[in-house]
Coordinates of C-alpha atoms and ligand atoms in Angstrom, one line a residue:
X165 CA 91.1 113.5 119.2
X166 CA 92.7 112.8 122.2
X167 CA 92.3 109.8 124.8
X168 CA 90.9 112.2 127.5
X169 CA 88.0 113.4 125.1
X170 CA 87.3 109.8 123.9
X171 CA 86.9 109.1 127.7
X172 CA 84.6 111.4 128.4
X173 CA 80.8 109.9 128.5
X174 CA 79.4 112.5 127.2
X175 CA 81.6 112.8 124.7
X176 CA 80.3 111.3 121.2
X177 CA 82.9 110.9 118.7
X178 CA 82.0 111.9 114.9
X179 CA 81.9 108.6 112.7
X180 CA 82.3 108.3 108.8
X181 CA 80.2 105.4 107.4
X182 CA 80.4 104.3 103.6
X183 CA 77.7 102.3 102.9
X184 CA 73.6 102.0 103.6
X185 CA 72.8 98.9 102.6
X186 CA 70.9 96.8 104.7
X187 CA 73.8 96.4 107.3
X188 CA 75.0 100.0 106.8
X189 CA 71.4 101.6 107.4
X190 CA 71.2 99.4 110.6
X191 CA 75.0 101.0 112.1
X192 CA 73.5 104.3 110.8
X193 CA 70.8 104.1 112.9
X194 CA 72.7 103.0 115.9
X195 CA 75.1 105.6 115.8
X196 CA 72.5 108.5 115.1
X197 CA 70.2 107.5 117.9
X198 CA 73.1 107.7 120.2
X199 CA 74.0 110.5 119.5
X200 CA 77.1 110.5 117.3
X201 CA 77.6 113.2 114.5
X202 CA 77.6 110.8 111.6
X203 CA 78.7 111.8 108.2
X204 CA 77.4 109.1 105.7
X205 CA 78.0 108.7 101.8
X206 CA 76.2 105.8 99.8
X207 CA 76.8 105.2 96.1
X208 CA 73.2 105.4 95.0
X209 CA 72.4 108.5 97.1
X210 CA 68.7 108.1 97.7
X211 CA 69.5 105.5 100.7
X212 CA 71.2 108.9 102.1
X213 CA 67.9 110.6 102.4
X214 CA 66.3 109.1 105.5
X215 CA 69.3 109.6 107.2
X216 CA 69.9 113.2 106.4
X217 CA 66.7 114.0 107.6
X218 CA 67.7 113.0 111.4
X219 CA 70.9 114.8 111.0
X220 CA 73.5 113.4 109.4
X221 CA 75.8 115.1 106.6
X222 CA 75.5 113.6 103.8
X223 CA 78.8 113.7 101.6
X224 CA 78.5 113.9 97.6
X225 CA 81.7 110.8 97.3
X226 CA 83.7 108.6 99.6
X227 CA 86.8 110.5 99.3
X228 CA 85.0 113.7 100.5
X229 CA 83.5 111.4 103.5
X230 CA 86.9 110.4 104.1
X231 CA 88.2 113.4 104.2
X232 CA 85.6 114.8 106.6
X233 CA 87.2 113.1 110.0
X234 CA 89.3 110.1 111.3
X235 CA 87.1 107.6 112.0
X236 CA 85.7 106.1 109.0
X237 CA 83.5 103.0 108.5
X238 CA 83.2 101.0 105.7
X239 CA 80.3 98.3 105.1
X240 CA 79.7 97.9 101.6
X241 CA 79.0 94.7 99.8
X242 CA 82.7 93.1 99.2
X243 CA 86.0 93.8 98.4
X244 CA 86.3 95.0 95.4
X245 CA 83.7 97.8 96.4
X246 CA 85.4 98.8 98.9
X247 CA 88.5 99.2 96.7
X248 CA 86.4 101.0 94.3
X249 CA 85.1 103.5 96.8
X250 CA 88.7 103.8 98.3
X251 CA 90.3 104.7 95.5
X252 CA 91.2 108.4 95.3
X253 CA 90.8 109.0 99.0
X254 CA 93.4 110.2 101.2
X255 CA 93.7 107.8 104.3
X256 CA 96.9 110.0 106.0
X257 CA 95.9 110.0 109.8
X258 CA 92.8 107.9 108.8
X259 CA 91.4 104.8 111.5
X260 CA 89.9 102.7 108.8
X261 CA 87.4 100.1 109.9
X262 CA 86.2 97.5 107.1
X263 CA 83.3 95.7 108.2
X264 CA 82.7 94.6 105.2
X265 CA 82.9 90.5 104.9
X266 CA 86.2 89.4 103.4
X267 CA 88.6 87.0 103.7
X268 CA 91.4 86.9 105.9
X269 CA 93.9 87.2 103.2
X270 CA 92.1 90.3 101.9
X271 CA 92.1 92.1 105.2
X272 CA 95.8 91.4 105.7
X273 CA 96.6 93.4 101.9
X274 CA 94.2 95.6 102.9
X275 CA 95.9 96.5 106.2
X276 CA 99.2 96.7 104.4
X277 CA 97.7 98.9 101.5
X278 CA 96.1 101.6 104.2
X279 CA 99.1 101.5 106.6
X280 CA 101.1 102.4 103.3
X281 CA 98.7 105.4 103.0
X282 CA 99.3 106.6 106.8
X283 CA 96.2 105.1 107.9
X284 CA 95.6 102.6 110.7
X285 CA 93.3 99.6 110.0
X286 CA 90.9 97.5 111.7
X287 CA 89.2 94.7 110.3
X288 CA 85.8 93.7 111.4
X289 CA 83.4 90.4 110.9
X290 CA 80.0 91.4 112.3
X291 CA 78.3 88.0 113.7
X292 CA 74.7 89.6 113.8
X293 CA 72.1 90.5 111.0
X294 CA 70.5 93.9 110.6
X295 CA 68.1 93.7 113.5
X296 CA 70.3 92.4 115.9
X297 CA 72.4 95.7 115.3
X298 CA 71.5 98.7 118.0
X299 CA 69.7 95.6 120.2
X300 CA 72.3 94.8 123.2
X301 CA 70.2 92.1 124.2
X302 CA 69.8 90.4 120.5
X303 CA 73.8 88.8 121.4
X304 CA 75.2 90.2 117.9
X305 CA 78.8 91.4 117.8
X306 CA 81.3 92.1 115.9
X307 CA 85.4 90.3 115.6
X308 CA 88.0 92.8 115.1
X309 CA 91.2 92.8 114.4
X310 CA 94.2 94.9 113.5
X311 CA 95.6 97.9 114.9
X312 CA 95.2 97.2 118.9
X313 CA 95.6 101.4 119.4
X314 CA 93.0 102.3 116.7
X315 CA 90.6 99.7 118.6
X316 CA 91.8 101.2 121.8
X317 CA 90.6 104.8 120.8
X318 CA 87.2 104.0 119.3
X319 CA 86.2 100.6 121.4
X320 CA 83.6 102.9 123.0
X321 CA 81.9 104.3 120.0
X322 CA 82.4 100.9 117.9
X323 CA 80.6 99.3 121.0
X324 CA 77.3 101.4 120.0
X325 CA 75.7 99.1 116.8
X326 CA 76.9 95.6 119.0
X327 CA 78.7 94.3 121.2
X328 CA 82.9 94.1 120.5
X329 CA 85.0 91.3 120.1
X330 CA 88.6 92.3 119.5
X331 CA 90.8 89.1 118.6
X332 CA 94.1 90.1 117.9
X333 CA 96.8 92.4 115.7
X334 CA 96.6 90.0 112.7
X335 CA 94.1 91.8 111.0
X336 CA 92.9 88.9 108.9
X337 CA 92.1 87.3 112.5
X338 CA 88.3 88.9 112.2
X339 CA 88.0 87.4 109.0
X340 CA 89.1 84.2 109.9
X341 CA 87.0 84.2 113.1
X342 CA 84.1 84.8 111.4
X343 CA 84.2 82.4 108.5
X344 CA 84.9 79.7 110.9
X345 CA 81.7 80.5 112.9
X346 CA 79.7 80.3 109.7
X347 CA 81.3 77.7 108.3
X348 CA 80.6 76.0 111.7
X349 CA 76.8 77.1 111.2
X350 CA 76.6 75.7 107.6
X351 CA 77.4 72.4 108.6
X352 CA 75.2 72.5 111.9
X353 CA 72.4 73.6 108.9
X354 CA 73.3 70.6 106.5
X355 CA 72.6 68.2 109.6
X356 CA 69.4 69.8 110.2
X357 CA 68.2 69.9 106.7
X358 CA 69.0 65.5 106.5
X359 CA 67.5 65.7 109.8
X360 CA 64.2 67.2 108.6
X361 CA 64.3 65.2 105.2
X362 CA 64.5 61.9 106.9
X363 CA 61.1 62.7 108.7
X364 CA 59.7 64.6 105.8
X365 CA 57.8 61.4 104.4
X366 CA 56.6 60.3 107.5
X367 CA 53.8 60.8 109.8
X368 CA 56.1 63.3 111.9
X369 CA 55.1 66.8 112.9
X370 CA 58.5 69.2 112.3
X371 CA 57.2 71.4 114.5
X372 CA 57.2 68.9 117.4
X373 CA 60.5 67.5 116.1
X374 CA 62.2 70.8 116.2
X375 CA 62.7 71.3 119.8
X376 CA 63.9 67.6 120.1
X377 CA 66.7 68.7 117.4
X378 CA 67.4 72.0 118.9
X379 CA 67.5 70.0 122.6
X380 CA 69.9 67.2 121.1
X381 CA 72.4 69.5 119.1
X382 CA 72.5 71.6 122.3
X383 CA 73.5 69.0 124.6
X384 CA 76.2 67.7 121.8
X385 CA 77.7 71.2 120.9
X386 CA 79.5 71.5 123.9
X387 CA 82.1 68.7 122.8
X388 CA 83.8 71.6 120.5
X389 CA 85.5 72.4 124.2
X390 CA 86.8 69.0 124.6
X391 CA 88.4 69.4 120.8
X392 CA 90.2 72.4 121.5
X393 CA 91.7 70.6 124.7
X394 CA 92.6 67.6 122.4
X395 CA 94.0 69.9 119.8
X396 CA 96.1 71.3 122.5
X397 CA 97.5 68.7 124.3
X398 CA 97.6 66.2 121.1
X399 CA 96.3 63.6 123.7
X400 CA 92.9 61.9 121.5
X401 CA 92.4 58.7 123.6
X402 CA 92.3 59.7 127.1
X403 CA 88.3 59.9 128.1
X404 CA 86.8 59.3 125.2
X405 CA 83.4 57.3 125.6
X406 CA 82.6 57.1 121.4
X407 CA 85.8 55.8 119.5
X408 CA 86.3 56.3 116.1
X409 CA 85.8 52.4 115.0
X410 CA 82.4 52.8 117.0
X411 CA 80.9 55.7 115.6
X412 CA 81.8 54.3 112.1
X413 CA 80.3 51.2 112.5
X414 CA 77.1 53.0 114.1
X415 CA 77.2 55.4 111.2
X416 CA 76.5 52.1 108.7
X417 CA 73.5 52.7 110.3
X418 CA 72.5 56.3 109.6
X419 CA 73.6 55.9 105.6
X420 CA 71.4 52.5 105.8
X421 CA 68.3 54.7 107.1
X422 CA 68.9 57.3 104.7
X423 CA 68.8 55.2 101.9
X424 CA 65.7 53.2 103.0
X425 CA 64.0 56.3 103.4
X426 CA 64.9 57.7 99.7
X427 CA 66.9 60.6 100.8
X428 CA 70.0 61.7 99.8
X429 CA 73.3 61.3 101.4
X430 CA 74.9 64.1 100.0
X431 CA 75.2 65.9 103.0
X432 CA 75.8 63.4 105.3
X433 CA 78.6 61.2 103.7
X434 CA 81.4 64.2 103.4
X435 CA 82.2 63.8 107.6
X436 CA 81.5 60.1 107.7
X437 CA 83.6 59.0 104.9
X438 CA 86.2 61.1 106.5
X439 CA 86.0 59.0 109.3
X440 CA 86.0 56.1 107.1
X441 CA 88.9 57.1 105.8
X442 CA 91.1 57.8 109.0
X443 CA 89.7 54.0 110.3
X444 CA 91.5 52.4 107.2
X445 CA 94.6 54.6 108.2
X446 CA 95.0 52.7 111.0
X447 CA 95.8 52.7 114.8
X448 CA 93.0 55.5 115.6
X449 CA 90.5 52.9 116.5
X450 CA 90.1 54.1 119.8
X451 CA 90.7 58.0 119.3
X452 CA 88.4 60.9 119.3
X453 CA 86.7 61.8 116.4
X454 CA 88.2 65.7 116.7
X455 CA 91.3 63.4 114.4
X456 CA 89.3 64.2 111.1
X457 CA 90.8 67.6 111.7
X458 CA 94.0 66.2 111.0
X459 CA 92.9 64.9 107.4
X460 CA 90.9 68.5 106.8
X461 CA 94.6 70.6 107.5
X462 CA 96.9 67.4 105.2
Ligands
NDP219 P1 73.4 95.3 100.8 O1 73.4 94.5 99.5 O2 72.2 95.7 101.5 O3 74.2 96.7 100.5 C1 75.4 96.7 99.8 C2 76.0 98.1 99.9 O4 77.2 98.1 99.2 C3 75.2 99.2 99.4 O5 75.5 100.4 100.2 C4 75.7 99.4 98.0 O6 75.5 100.6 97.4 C5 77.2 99.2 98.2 N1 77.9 98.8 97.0 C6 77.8 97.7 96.3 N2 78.7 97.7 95.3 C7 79.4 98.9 95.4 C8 80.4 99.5 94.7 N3 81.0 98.9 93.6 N4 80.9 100.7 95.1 C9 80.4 101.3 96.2 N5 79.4 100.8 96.9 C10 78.9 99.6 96.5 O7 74.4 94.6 101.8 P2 74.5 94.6 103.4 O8 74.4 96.0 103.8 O9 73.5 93.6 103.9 O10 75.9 94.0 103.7 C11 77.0 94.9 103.7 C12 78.2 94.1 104.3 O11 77.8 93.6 105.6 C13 78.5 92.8 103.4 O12 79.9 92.6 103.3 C14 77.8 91.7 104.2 O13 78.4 90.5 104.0 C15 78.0 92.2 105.6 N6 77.0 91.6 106.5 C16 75.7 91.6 106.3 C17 74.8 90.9 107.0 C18 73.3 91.0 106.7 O14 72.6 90.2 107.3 N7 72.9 91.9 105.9 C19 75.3 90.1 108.2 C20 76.7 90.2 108.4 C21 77.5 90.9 107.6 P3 74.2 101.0 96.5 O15 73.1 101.3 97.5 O16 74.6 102.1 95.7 O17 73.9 99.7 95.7

């Protein structure tokens, strides 16, 4: 394929996708209603059916999909189905694009392992859920990282299920991007599940509580900009308005309410009693809370 014909709009450039689960059936979609050829192969070959019947070619294995063009697709459950689908294909002159969730550590070997096969390798985390996929205005996209060319060539036609987010040659950089975002969710969720449980006794309607939380986390999240200055510049006293000594001894307060209204503290302790612990430290009386990062990297 050269650059010219990727270029061309009316060009649609043939795509190889293993996998139709849930998330696979949803890029399938995407890409067939566009317009691309799409060559798919599934391990259970029923989930194939539907999509041969708008068009697609429907390979009998992976290595035969593979071997059927240069852009191939993976999304299959996790690593080690990928490596079982991968194994016996040849990847020479292959773009291999894993948007399968890994971990970052996996995506670098797995980067190495294809370039050693004469492929290139990009590494995708896809921040959206099967709906959002093929929806532009649903906000789902998708980190990649890894080889900058291969992204270069097939932006266009990886642009088509959601919107692109490429971070960088280290191709576990997709990997890591994403598990930080849903780490980041999981502990937004653990605040809004005590949340909830501290009203869920009481006379207090959730559903009118809800847009209070959703209001109040709003208005807080913004402070992860003013971390990432303060984890650049080092500098965690200048501005702050809530020092650490402060927010602990206001946080006496939240464990106190907790325990009179029977609930548990289990998920609200871990991030106090870290900044507990960095009071008793010493000298960070006055400092930004963003310092707990400091205790999380040792
Ligand atoms: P599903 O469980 O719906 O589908 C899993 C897919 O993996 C199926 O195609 C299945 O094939 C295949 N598979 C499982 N084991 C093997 C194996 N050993 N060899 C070959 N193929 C195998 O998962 P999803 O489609 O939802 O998810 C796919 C990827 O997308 C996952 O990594 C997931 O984390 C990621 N993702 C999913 C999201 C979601 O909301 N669904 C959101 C963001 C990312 P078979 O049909 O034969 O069982």
């Amino acid at each position: 394929m050269s650059d010219n014909t990727a270029r061309d709009s009316a060009y649609k450039e043939p795509v190889i996708l293993l996998g139709l689960g849930a998330m696979g059936a949803a890029l399938a979609d995407a890409w067939l209603t566009a317009g691309h050829p799409l060559t798919v192969w599934n391990r259970d070959p029923r989930r194939a059916e539907p999509f041969a019947a708008r068009g697609a070619t429907v390979a009998a294995t992976a290595a035969e999909a593979v071997a059927s063009g240069r852009l191939v697709v993976l999304c299959l459950l996790d690593d080690d189905s990928v490596d079982e689908a991968l194994t016996g294909a040849d990847l020479t002159d292959r773009d291999l694009v894993n948007l399968t969730t890994g971990t970052p550590l996996r995506a670098r070997d797995r980067a190495t392992w294809a370039q050693a096969r004469g492929a290139r390798f990009l590494d995708g985390g896809i921040m959206a859920v099967p709906p959002m996929i093929g929806t532009p205005e649903s906000g789902g996209y998708v980190f990649y990282s890894g080889s900058a060319a291969s992204f270069e060539d097939h932006r266009h036609t990886l642009a088509v299920p959601a919107g692109t987010r490429y971070v960088g040659e280290d191709p576990g950089f997709a990997a890591l991007h994403d598990v930080a975002l849903l780490s980041a969710m999981y502990g937004a969720f653990s605040g809004i599940a005590h949340a909830f449980a501290l009203i869920r006794r009481e006379a207090v309607d959730p559903e009118k509580f809800a847009p209070l939380l959703v209001d109040w986390l709003t208005a807080m999240v913004p402070a992860a900009h003013t971390t990432a200055e303060r984890l650049n510049s080092g500098d965690h006293t200048s501005g702050v308005v809530s020092g650490l000594a402060m927010q602990v001894a206001g946080s006496a307060t939240l464990v106190r309410t907790a325990e009179d209204q029977g609930v548990s503290t289990a998920l609200l302790s871990p991030y106090l009693n870290l900044m507990e612990r960095l009071l008793r430290e010493g000298g960070h009386d006055e400092e930004d809370t963003a310092r707990v990062i400091d205790l999380l990297v040792g």
